């Protein structure tokens, strides 16, 4: 609930002040170019492709589940033929050799049917990515070319019924048999059944199976193996049992299934051996000695999946907000300012308040995603090679995925409600959008667990000595040091320096700065981050020092841990947006985007203003002033709201909201 | 984001303090009795009935839409035969003559398939309710008995494509033709098409049609008419065109459709003439002279629909939370307190924080709904007859519906995420629950619009002079008085008196009271309500006094208006919970329910603590203490969490989450 005491236009001169501010103007194609960034051509090609198969969106309603799955598979193979799903693979195997392009293409593909998108993600991101990253030349030679073409379909068999987040505790076992030079894959318990595996129920010929490696009675932790599931005719192979996960909330064009292995034998070469191997004489070898670190290194190579899910969430939010904003600019209800004509929905203050901060946040996340994609590209193209950067990338990907997918859920829900009953009809896209994206918040890493991963990086400063710590290990580690050392090791102290540089003014920096000063916004975000991280470190240490069980300490501090991680990612997001605005040449576009950035920053501070007040960085007067300013920014952006969503560039064919968008009072 | 600076267990003695508090114990059957209240027997019978047709829940996935609709219709007719859908009708027509029982039965029915529920609501609540409330003896004699039995199916044709919230502006016209003594019903524009009408696409033989009454060229506003749609064989009658609304996000067992009328003639007696009539000689007569007031009086009689939707939202939240809490008590993930065994989800602090305040709020809303049902019963059984009480009932129903349905959306979403990927499988209920309830926030009144209705009542003190004001009228009215007069007329001043009575201590009442004192909680809620209502009045007045267009003033103050209305309803909800706790005899049950009430109150204050700080009712220290106390209450309630959801009494057969609830690590 927000509230303002002052009447707008009486005690405060807001009305007059606003009329003095020149109206914003937006050159939509120019803004669209800024959003599309360096991959504009690729995005344009994907948009064209999206339009070509947009009928999937409506056909999905009348097809049987089997038909839908086949149709989606066919589309995936068609898209593969255009090369749009292969950018992430090396050129020598028919790929595009451009990781950044692969994310941009995927992000754009996410405007369309999301079963197609997720099947693309499973085939090329997860299955293909595992072969590429965890495998070596023999695997690449054997599989990459046909899988890039979509001729060889596979799945990524990691999650089990009993273990999703805690992958280290998987129950599937791969035992090396020196007599036959094979691994024997076994599903040891019902809970060890591979579950929710995309492509498994129908189409996968191969699986990359994650299992505990057992060599001569010694367990070496989770490793990945290439395991054939079906023969050329599609028949399931002996020892393998596949069942269907059945109807899901959404994404029913993807064939998720369960796999059980009973004494399935694969040759020694089936081990994806980039990070560890079993030699001809049955010896386990790995350059990474610590099993925990080996595990996290293997998993770290799969970061692209999370980058892609976050991107998809942002695109889905764009689709929903485009529909809701455009509808709000057409639909009228109740006489308000005139007795003759009803008022446009978007001329209501509450409607602006509901939608425009979400539009602004979508812009912020878009630019944060752009930075993340660039970092991914640098690390995986070998442009940057140091370990800390790689770990920062993993944390950033995890955190952005969490924020982006929660944002998608919220933006889609708010957009649906803003379209009333019409938004409930399947013909108007929200049905599919809501059902399909719902799982984004928990797949490719549960958002809460991902934010814990972010916090671990922050508390250990991504140092390699601590990168192999699990949750309990981290608590013990933090507790084992003096708080000063933790703070020194964390990012916290660097942030306070940054604030002092940007906004000199001693302890009063937050009171002297203008409300619309980006340095002020950033300083607020940095202060929050620093304070929360150091607070977590203190609480963890004190709890353990007081003799509590470290796990119990963690449980009690957990909401603070999550909050600190979120504060960190929020700062990265705002920073990306401010950097983007500052990179633009002076002119109308920069002025408009700056106002969007202000709205994002201030509505974020407003949402967390209790925390800022509690920690002495916001007086009650200034807090109320921020609420007023958010209202004023919404009114300022109202005339360009349609332009802001038009620049997202969602192809009309896949908006699928004709009833809403052709709205007329007649 | 919430945060706490102090480490639990070090500077603050929370750990010790908590161990001193005796553990809570809950007698589940006794608590279930408290929840079931005076209609326990009826609820028990409905639960039995629910179990009998629980297969609809799973069959829905394999049936075609046509089959699903037929099946739901058959179930509705079956349930009608038990008498469980007829409690709200007079005994002389075969009803139960007990309005309160009708809501209790509907609320319980909402544990099951929601298409069945909504079809029941359409047939007996909306269609039947309109005949009963707006019609007179001739209509009752003609229609009530067969409609109660489910032999005569009908629909409630109010909403149009162009007007949902603003019913006064409907476009359908009923013109009196004195020559034939008939009304001619006409859909004047495409936007005047009746839309989203439940029962219309397939099953309704009759419709209650809302149309602008035109007598001799004079418009008298919206009135309701009984119009036949189909003949005995189900064929659509001449002049009527019905199309299907097609696939929806959910509730696909209900046949929503669009209806267009072209010169459809009905006899003069088709006018439901409780509040207005056209006489034999073609004269329009009504005891209510003001057309606005007549309109609001007619609509007010339909309040039961909103009461029922709110009840359904609360029941749906109970289903979701039962599944999520029970799953959290079975499923383990990550080693936390022990190296040997992974931790139960509900032993994580964050998981408690996500679910337990939602459970507490569900209890609060349940008891608020119980009070609302009792008020409805009093007013519609003629036990209370004054107009102000009736208007308060309407506002209370509107506000409770808004809060309850938003709560349902949030609780279901959080519960789904708390069940991870398994929650995404349709076999585990969330798919249907989420899709079916989504429209609750916008049907039977858009929640935002409903809260505006609440605000109107507050600002005019439900006085009959002002009950006929529309939105613009209200702004002008408030602006036309001195602020003091508005405040005098509003409820605001009464609340401040209440605070002073409950918590003497002058201006310091909020600092001296114990954090767990219900009088303190209530005083905080009352203060917020009073302050926000008077603030709205001031802002409206100042804006208009400053020369702004009243509509623009309203637009700017709208979020404050909504916020004030919400604060009012939140106070009613808390009051209901506290009253219930105080009505219980001393003992374990009262102690446990009191802790649930504390959690609801404090987590609500925590969520809005920024506002309380901004308005001087919470110091930053006390605000942080509340956050700590919420954490402590979650830990205190953790051992009885399973009991709290068990007492909701959702029949196992309709939980439909066997996979989740039979979870085992094996």
mmCIF file of C-alpha atoms in Angstrom, chain A residues 233-523:
data_model
loop_
_atom_site.group_PDB
_atom_site.id
_atom_site.type_symbol
_atom_site.label_atom_id
_atom_site.label_comp_id
_atom_site.label_asym_id
_atom_site.label_seq_id
_atom_site.Cartn_x
_atom_site.Cartn_y
_atom_site.Cartn_z
ATOM 1 C CA UNK A 233 12.978 -46.671 -35.138
ATOM 2 C CA UNK A 234 12.214 -44.901 -31.865
ATOM 3 C CA UNK A 235 11.842 -48.075 -29.808
ATOM 4 C CA UNK A 236 13.067 -47.812 -26.232
ATOM 5 C CA UNK A 237 16.214 -49.872 -25.648
ATOM 6 C CA UNK A 238 16.495 -52.789 -23.206
ATOM 7 C CA UNK A 239 17.061 -51.914 -19.566
ATOM 8 C CA UNK A 240 15.458 -48.533 -20.024
ATOM 9 C CA UNK A 241 11.977 -47.691 -18.859
ATOM 10 C CA UNK A 242 10.415 -44.427 -19.907
ATOM 11 C CA UNK A 243 7.097 -43.106 -18.663
ATOM 12 C CA UNK A 244 5.325 -39.926 -19.537
ATOM 13 C CA UNK A 245 5.063 -37.033 -17.072
ATOM 14 C CA UNK A 246 1.608 -36.461 -18.480
ATOM 15 C CA UNK A 247 -0.283 -33.230 -18.701
ATOM 16 C CA UNK A 248 1.465 -30.181 -17.277
ATOM 17 C CA UNK A 249 0.265 -26.712 -16.402
ATOM 18 C CA UNK A 250 1.800 -25.521 -19.670
ATOM 19 C CA UNK A 251 4.519 -26.327 -22.215
ATOM 20 C CA UNK A 252 2.512 -29.316 -23.344
ATOM 21 C CA UNK A 253 4.275 -29.288 -26.699
ATOM 22 C CA UNK A 254 7.315 -30.596 -24.855
ATOM 23 C CA UNK A 255 7.419 -34.308 -24.066
ATOM 24 C CA UNK A 256 8.632 -34.499 -20.483
ATOM 25 C CA UNK A 257 9.170 -37.943 -19.090
ATOM 26 C CA UNK A 258 10.689 -40.173 -16.464
ATOM 27 C CA UNK A 259 13.572 -42.539 -17.124
ATOM 28 C CA UNK A 260 14.716 -45.532 -15.141
ATOM 29 C CA UNK A 261 17.881 -47.478 -15.872
ATOM 30 C CA UNK A 262 18.340 -51.093 -14.978
ATOM 31 C CA UNK A 263 21.833 -52.429 -15.656
ATOM 32 C CA UNK A 264 22.283 -50.331 -18.779
ATOM 33 C CA UNK A 265 25.796 -50.718 -20.142
ATOM 34 C CA UNK A 266 27.657 -48.027 -22.057
ATOM 35 C CA UNK A 267 31.293 -48.104 -23.216
ATOM 36 C CA UNK A 268 33.990 -46.292 -21.268
ATOM 37 C CA UNK A 269 34.001 -43.573 -23.923
ATOM 38 C CA UNK A 270 30.454 -42.623 -22.968
ATOM 39 C CA UNK A 271 31.816 -40.644 -20.041
ATOM 40 C CA UNK A 272 31.889 -36.969 -20.998
ATOM 41 C CA UNK A 273 35.498 -36.596 -19.999
ATOM 42 C CA UNK A 274 36.456 -32.952 -20.217
ATOM 43 C CA UNK A 275 37.036 -32.676 -16.464
ATOM 44 C CA UNK A 276 37.614 -36.273 -15.380
ATOM 45 C CA UNK A 277 38.176 -39.650 -16.967
ATOM 46 C CA UNK A 278 38.567 -43.314 -16.307
ATOM 47 C CA UNK A 279 41.668 -44.658 -18.013
ATOM 48 C CA UNK A 280 41.985 -47.906 -19.927
ATOM 49 C CA UNK A 281 43.378 -49.587 -16.830
ATOM 50 C CA UNK A 282 40.406 -48.519 -14.762
ATOM 51 C CA UNK A 283 41.984 -45.588 -12.927
ATOM 52 C CA UNK A 284 39.980 -42.484 -12.147
ATOM 53 C CA UNK A 285 41.839 -39.318 -13.132
ATOM 54 C CA UNK A 286 40.966 -35.649 -12.881
ATOM 55 C CA UNK A 287 42.953 -32.448 -12.881
ATOM 56 C CA UNK A 288 40.561 -31.083 -10.280
ATOM 57 C CA UNK A 289 41.317 -32.904 -7.077
ATOM 58 C CA UNK A 290 38.596 -31.589 -4.781
ATOM 59 C CA UNK A 291 35.356 -33.438 -5.622
ATOM 60 C CA UNK A 292 33.183 -30.491 -4.615
ATOM 61 C CA UNK A 293 35.125 -28.128 -6.832
ATOM 62 C CA UNK A 294 35.021 -30.603 -9.690
ATOM 63 C CA UNK A 295 31.281 -30.805 -9.355
ATOM 64 C CA UNK A 296 30.808 -27.037 -9.335
ATOM 65 C CA UNK A 297 33.179 -26.666 -12.276
ATOM 66 C CA UNK A 298 31.172 -29.131 -14.365
ATOM 67 C CA UNK A 299 27.902 -27.467 -13.443
ATOM 68 C CA UNK A 300 29.365 -24.057 -14.108
ATOM 69 C CA UNK A 301 29.789 -24.879 -17.764
ATOM 70 C CA UNK A 302 26.021 -25.175 -18.020
ATOM 71 C CA UNK A 303 25.464 -21.548 -17.086
ATOM 72 C CA UNK A 304 24.107 -20.759 -20.538
ATOM 73 C CA UNK A 305 20.829 -22.485 -19.707
ATOM 74 C CA UNK A 306 20.143 -20.066 -16.888
ATOM 75 C CA UNK A 307 21.140 -17.103 -18.989
ATOM 76 C CA UNK A 308 18.620 -18.259 -21.565
ATOM 77 C CA UNK A 309 15.737 -18.814 -19.121
ATOM 78 C CA UNK A 310 16.183 -15.317 -17.727
ATOM 79 C CA UNK A 311 16.141 -13.917 -21.247
ATOM 80 C CA UNK A 312 12.959 -15.856 -21.995
ATOM 81 C CA UNK A 313 11.282 -14.491 -18.882
ATOM 82 C CA UNK A 314 12.010 -10.927 -19.950
ATOM 83 C CA UNK A 315 10.650 -11.575 -23.432
ATOM 84 C CA UNK A 316 7.471 -13.095 -22.013
ATOM 85 C CA UNK A 317 7.009 -10.015 -19.821
ATOM 86 C CA UNK A 318 7.392 -7.857 -22.938
ATOM 87 C CA UNK A 319 4.638 -9.760 -24.705
ATOM 88 C CA UNK A 320 2.250 -9.401 -21.760
ATOM 89 C CA UNK A 321 2.969 -5.728 -21.166
ATOM 90 C CA UNK A 322 2.669 -4.917 -24.868
ATOM 91 C CA UNK A 323 -0.845 -6.342 -24.847
ATOM 92 C CA UNK A 324 -1.880 -4.695 -21.575
ATOM 93 C CA UNK A 325 -0.500 -1.256 -22.409
ATOM 94 C CA UNK A 326 -1.951 -1.249 -25.917
ATOM 95 C CA UNK A 327 -5.312 -2.358 -24.538
ATOM 96 C CA UNK A 328 -5.147 0.378 -21.907
ATOM 97 C CA UNK A 329 -4.719 2.875 -24.733
ATOM 98 C CA UNK A 330 -7.851 1.644 -26.504
ATOM 99 C CA UNK A 331 -10.303 0.523 -23.880
ATOM 100 C CA UNK A 332 -12.453 3.028 -21.996
ATOM 101 C CA UNK A 333 -14.507 2.546 -18.841
ATOM 102 C CA UNK A 334 -16.433 5.019 -16.666
ATOM 103 C CA UNK A 335 -16.859 8.709 -17.277
ATOM 104 C CA UNK A 336 -14.132 10.454 -15.334
ATOM 105 C CA UNK A 337 -12.883 13.700 -16.819
ATOM 106 C CA UNK A 338 -15.800 14.144 -19.159
ATOM 107 C CA UNK A 339 -19.506 13.376 -19.116
ATOM 108 C CA UNK A 340 -19.448 12.666 -22.835
ATOM 109 C CA UNK A 341 -16.817 10.001 -23.130
ATOM 110 C CA UNK A 342 -15.544 7.282 -20.884
ATOM 111 C CA UNK A 343 -11.929 7.451 -19.804
ATOM 112 C CA UNK A 344 -9.096 5.436 -21.320
ATOM 113 C CA UNK A 345 -7.864 2.859 -18.828
ATOM 114 C CA UNK A 346 -4.317 4.147 -19.052
ATOM 115 C CA UNK A 347 -5.457 7.627 -18.072
ATOM 116 C CA UNK A 348 -6.321 6.339 -14.627
ATOM 117 C CA UNK A 349 -3.566 6.911 -12.102
ATOM 118 C CA UNK A 350 -3.927 3.434 -10.661
ATOM 119 C CA UNK A 351 -3.653 1.813 -14.069
ATOM 120 C CA UNK A 352 -0.458 3.753 -14.781
ATOM 121 C CA UNK A 353 0.851 2.702 -11.388
ATOM 122 C CA UNK A 354 0.105 -0.936 -12.114
ATOM 123 C CA UNK A 355 1.709 -1.111 -15.540
ATOM 124 C CA UNK A 356 4.353 1.541 -16.084
ATOM 125 C CA UNK A 357 6.790 0.577 -13.316
ATOM 126 C CA UNK A 358 6.627 -2.956 -14.740
ATOM 127 C CA UNK A 359 7.474 -1.594 -18.187
ATOM 128 C CA UNK A 360 10.394 0.323 -16.677
ATOM 129 C CA UNK A 361 11.628 -2.754 -14.839
ATOM 130 C CA UNK A 362 11.411 -4.751 -18.059
ATOM 131 C CA UNK A 363 13.725 -2.215 -19.679
ATOM 132 C CA UNK A 364 16.110 -2.470 -16.739
ATOM 133 C CA UNK A 365 16.189 -6.259 -16.876
ATOM 134 C CA UNK A 366 16.628 -6.162 -20.639
ATOM 135 C CA UNK A 367 19.814 -4.123 -20.363
ATOM 136 C CA UNK A 368 21.054 -6.214 -17.434
ATOM 137 C CA UNK A 369 20.495 -9.286 -19.567
ATOM 138 C CA UNK A 370 22.464 -7.656 -22.375
ATOM 139 C CA UNK A 371 25.447 -7.194 -20.057
ATOM 140 C CA UNK A 372 25.086 -10.768 -18.821
ATOM 141 C CA UNK A 373 25.051 -12.080 -22.384
ATOM 142 C CA UNK A 374 28.183 -10.081 -23.166
ATOM 143 C CA UNK A 375 29.949 -11.527 -20.117
ATOM 144 C CA UNK A 376 28.880 -15.029 -21.104
ATOM 145 C CA UNK A 377 30.236 -14.435 -24.564
ATOM 146 C CA UNK A 378 33.565 -13.174 -23.203
ATOM 147 C CA UNK A 379 34.036 -16.095 -20.829
ATOM 148 C CA UNK A 380 32.926 -18.858 -23.187
ATOM 149 C CA UNK A 381 34.694 -17.446 -26.205
ATOM 150 C CA UNK A 382 37.899 -17.393 -24.186
ATOM 151 C CA UNK A 383 38.175 -13.590 -24.283
ATOM 152 C CA UNK A 384 38.274 -13.557 -20.482
ATOM 153 C CA UNK A 385 39.782 -16.562 -18.778
ATOM 154 C CA UNK A 386 40.261 -15.845 -15.091
ATOM 155 C CA UNK A 387 38.381 -17.958 -12.602
ATOM 156 C CA UNK A 388 36.890 -15.135 -10.581
ATOM 157 C CA UNK A 389 35.223 -13.678 -13.670
ATOM 158 C CA UNK A 390 33.811 -17.090 -14.472
ATOM 159 C CA UNK A 391 32.382 -17.454 -10.984
ATOM 160 C CA UNK A 392 30.965 -13.953 -11.088
ATOM 161 C CA UNK A 393 29.284 -14.869 -14.346
ATOM 162 C CA UNK A 394 27.719 -17.938 -12.773
ATOM 163 C CA UNK A 395 26.392 -15.897 -9.870
ATOM 164 C CA UNK A 396 25.157 -13.130 -12.123
ATOM 165 C CA UNK A 397 23.370 -15.631 -14.352
ATOM 166 C CA UNK A 398 21.729 -17.276 -11.360
ATOM 167 C CA UNK A 399 20.592 -13.983 -9.880
ATOM 168 C CA UNK A 400 19.351 -12.468 -13.112
ATOM 169 C CA UNK A 401 17.413 -15.625 -13.878
ATOM 170 C CA UNK A 402 15.686 -15.406 -10.508
ATOM 171 C CA UNK A 403 14.744 -11.745 -10.798
ATOM 172 C CA UNK A 404 13.747 -11.992 -14.450
ATOM 173 C CA UNK A 405 11.476 -14.985 -14.016
ATOM 174 C CA UNK A 406 9.759 -13.634 -10.908
ATOM 175 C CA UNK A 407 9.260 -10.420 -12.812
ATOM 176 C CA UNK A 408 7.712 -12.358 -15.684
ATOM 177 C CA UNK A 409 5.216 -14.067 -13.370
ATOM 178 C CA UNK A 410 4.239 -10.742 -11.847
ATOM 179 C CA UNK A 411 4.075 -8.774 -15.094
ATOM 180 C CA UNK A 412 1.975 -11.421 -16.821
ATOM 181 C CA UNK A 413 -0.431 -11.636 -13.879
ATOM 182 C CA UNK A 414 -0.830 -7.875 -13.617
ATOM 183 C CA UNK A 415 -1.260 -7.585 -17.387
ATOM 184 C CA UNK A 416 -3.935 -10.260 -17.435
ATOM 185 C CA UNK A 417 -5.878 -8.548 -14.670
ATOM 186 C CA UNK A 418 -5.507 -5.232 -16.467
ATOM 187 C CA UNK A 419 -7.307 -6.784 -19.446
ATOM 188 C CA UNK A 420 -10.217 -8.079 -17.351
ATOM 189 C CA UNK A 421 -12.396 -10.917 -18.565
ATOM 190 C CA UNK A 422 -11.104 -10.646 -22.126
ATOM 191 C CA UNK A 423 -7.663 -11.496 -20.784
ATOM 192 C CA UNK A 424 -9.075 -14.782 -19.517
ATOM 193 C CA UNK A 425 -10.028 -16.020 -22.980
ATOM 194 C CA UNK A 426 -7.412 -18.295 -24.489
ATOM 195 C CA UNK A 427 -7.626 -16.438 -27.790
ATOM 196 C CA UNK A 428 -5.823 -13.563 -26.097
ATOM 197 C CA UNK A 429 -2.436 -15.135 -25.382
ATOM 198 C CA UNK A 430 -2.377 -14.754 -21.590
ATOM 199 C CA UNK A 431 -3.579 -18.298 -21.022
ATOM 200 C CA UNK A 432 -0.551 -19.789 -22.744
ATOM 201 C CA UNK A 433 1.800 -17.114 -21.479
ATOM 202 C CA UNK A 434 0.870 -17.671 -17.877
ATOM 203 C CA UNK A 435 0.781 -21.454 -18.001
ATOM 204 C CA UNK A 436 3.977 -21.815 -20.013
ATOM 205 C CA UNK A 437 6.116 -19.410 -17.998
ATOM 206 C CA UNK A 438 4.975 -20.576 -14.580
ATOM 207 C CA UNK A 439 7.709 -23.181 -14.296
ATOM 208 C CA UNK A 440 10.447 -20.665 -15.161
ATOM 209 C CA UNK A 441 10.720 -19.693 -11.491
ATOM 210 C CA UNK A 442 11.642 -23.203 -10.444
ATOM 211 C CA UNK A 443 13.320 -24.923 -13.403
ATOM 212 C CA UNK A 444 16.983 -24.527 -14.319
ATOM 213 C CA UNK A 445 17.384 -23.848 -10.629
ATOM 214 C CA UNK A 446 14.762 -22.889 -8.058
ATOM 215 C CA UNK A 447 14.930 -19.110 -7.730
ATOM 216 C CA UNK A 448 15.387 -19.197 -3.975
ATOM 217 C CA UNK A 449 18.215 -21.693 -4.242
ATOM 218 C CA UNK A 450 19.809 -19.632 -7.015
ATOM 219 C CA UNK A 451 19.863 -16.551 -4.828
ATOM 220 C CA UNK A 452 21.635 -18.578 -2.155
ATOM 221 C CA UNK A 453 24.258 -19.376 -4.760
ATOM 222 C CA UNK A 454 24.633 -15.650 -5.400
ATOM 223 C CA UNK A 455 25.033 -15.012 -1.672
ATOM 224 C CA UNK A 456 27.727 -17.656 -1.401
ATOM 225 C CA UNK A 457 29.732 -15.881 -4.079
ATOM 226 C CA UNK A 458 29.310 -12.553 -2.343
ATOM 227 C CA UNK A 459 30.339 -13.848 1.058
ATOM 228 C CA UNK A 460 33.429 -15.587 -0.261
ATOM 229 C CA UNK A 461 34.337 -12.983 -2.876
ATOM 230 C CA UNK A 462 34.345 -15.729 -5.506
ATOM 231 C CA UNK A 463 37.710 -16.855 -4.196
ATOM 232 C CA UNK A 464 38.695 -20.241 -5.524
ATOM 233 C CA UNK A 465 39.497 -21.472 -2.002
ATOM 234 C CA UNK A 466 35.845 -21.225 -1.155
ATOM 235 C CA UNK A 467 34.146 -21.936 -4.422
ATOM 236 C CA UNK A 468 33.790 -25.570 -3.503
ATOM 237 C CA UNK A 469 31.805 -24.942 -0.354
ATOM 238 C CA UNK A 470 28.295 -26.220 -0.013
ATOM 239 C CA UNK A 471 25.693 -24.381 2.044
ATOM 240 C CA UNK A 472 26.774 -25.795 5.360
ATOM 241 C CA UNK A 473 30.408 -25.291 4.424
ATOM 242 C CA UNK A 474 29.776 -21.651 3.709
ATOM 243 C CA UNK A 475 28.171 -21.052 7.093
ATOM 244 C CA UNK A 476 31.076 -22.742 8.828
ATOM 245 C CA UNK A 477 33.560 -20.801 6.737
ATOM 246 C CA UNK A 478 31.999 -17.444 7.461
ATOM 247 C CA UNK A 479 31.676 -18.325 11.124
ATOM 248 C CA UNK A 480 35.289 -19.347 11.299
ATOM 249 C CA UNK A 481 36.645 -15.923 10.413
ATOM 250 C CA UNK A 482 36.589 -12.613 12.163
ATOM 251 C CA UNK A 483 33.794 -10.452 10.812
ATOM 252 C CA UNK A 484 36.323 -7.928 9.548
ATOM 253 C CA UNK A 485 37.930 -10.622 7.441
ATOM 254 C CA UNK A 486 34.590 -11.658 6.004
ATOM 255 C CA UNK A 487 33.800 -8.070 5.151
ATOM 256 C CA UNK A 488 37.223 -7.637 3.622
ATOM 257 C CA UNK A 489 36.652 -10.745 1.558
ATOM 258 C CA UNK A 490 33.121 -9.780 0.576
ATOM 259 C CA UNK A 491 32.295 -7.164 -1.996
ATOM 260 C CA UNK A 492 30.845 -5.001 0.726
ATOM 261 C CA UNK A 493 33.694 -2.639 1.427
ATOM 262 C CA UNK A 494 34.237 -1.851 -2.231
ATOM 263 C CA UNK A 495 30.703 -0.569 -2.520
ATOM 264 C CA UNK A 496 31.007 1.989 0.215
ATOM 265 C CA UNK A 497 34.055 3.425 -1.534
ATOM 266 C CA UNK A 498 32.033 3.676 -4.712
ATOM 267 C CA UNK A 499 29.291 5.639 -2.975
ATOM 268 C CA UNK A 500 31.765 8.118 -1.531
ATOM 269 C CA UNK A 501 33.312 8.659 -4.940
ATOM 270 C CA UNK A 502 30.004 9.213 -6.700
ATOM 271 C CA UNK A 503 28.262 11.353 -4.114
ATOM 272 C CA UNK A 504 30.613 13.230 -1.847
ATOM 273 C CA UNK A 505 28.823 14.749 1.103
ATOM 274 C CA UNK A 506 29.768 12.494 3.978
ATOM 275 C CA UNK A 507 26.959 10.846 5.828
ATOM 276 C CA UNK A 508 24.446 13.218 4.305
ATOM 277 C CA UNK A 509 24.904 12.059 0.709
ATOM 278 C CA UNK A 510 21.434 10.616 0.622
ATOM 279 C CA UNK A 511 19.724 13.803 1.757
ATOM 280 C CA UNK A 512 21.519 16.300 -0.461
ATOM 281 C CA UNK A 513 21.211 14.499 -3.781
ATOM 282 C CA UNK A 514 18.404 15.233 -6.212
ATOM 283 C CA UNK A 515 15.692 12.605 -6.401
ATOM 284 C CA UNK A 516 16.343 12.172 -10.106
ATOM 285 C CA UNK A 517 20.117 11.834 -9.840
ATOM 286 C CA UNK A 518 21.199 8.399 -11.114
ATOM 287 C CA UNK A 519 24.252 8.531 -8.842
ATOM 288 C CA UNK A 520 21.904 8.887 -5.913
ATOM 289 C CA UNK A 521 19.841 5.918 -7.084
ATOM 290 C CA UNK A 522 22.923 3.790 -7.487
ATOM 291 C CA UNK A 523 24.354 4.883 -4.151
#
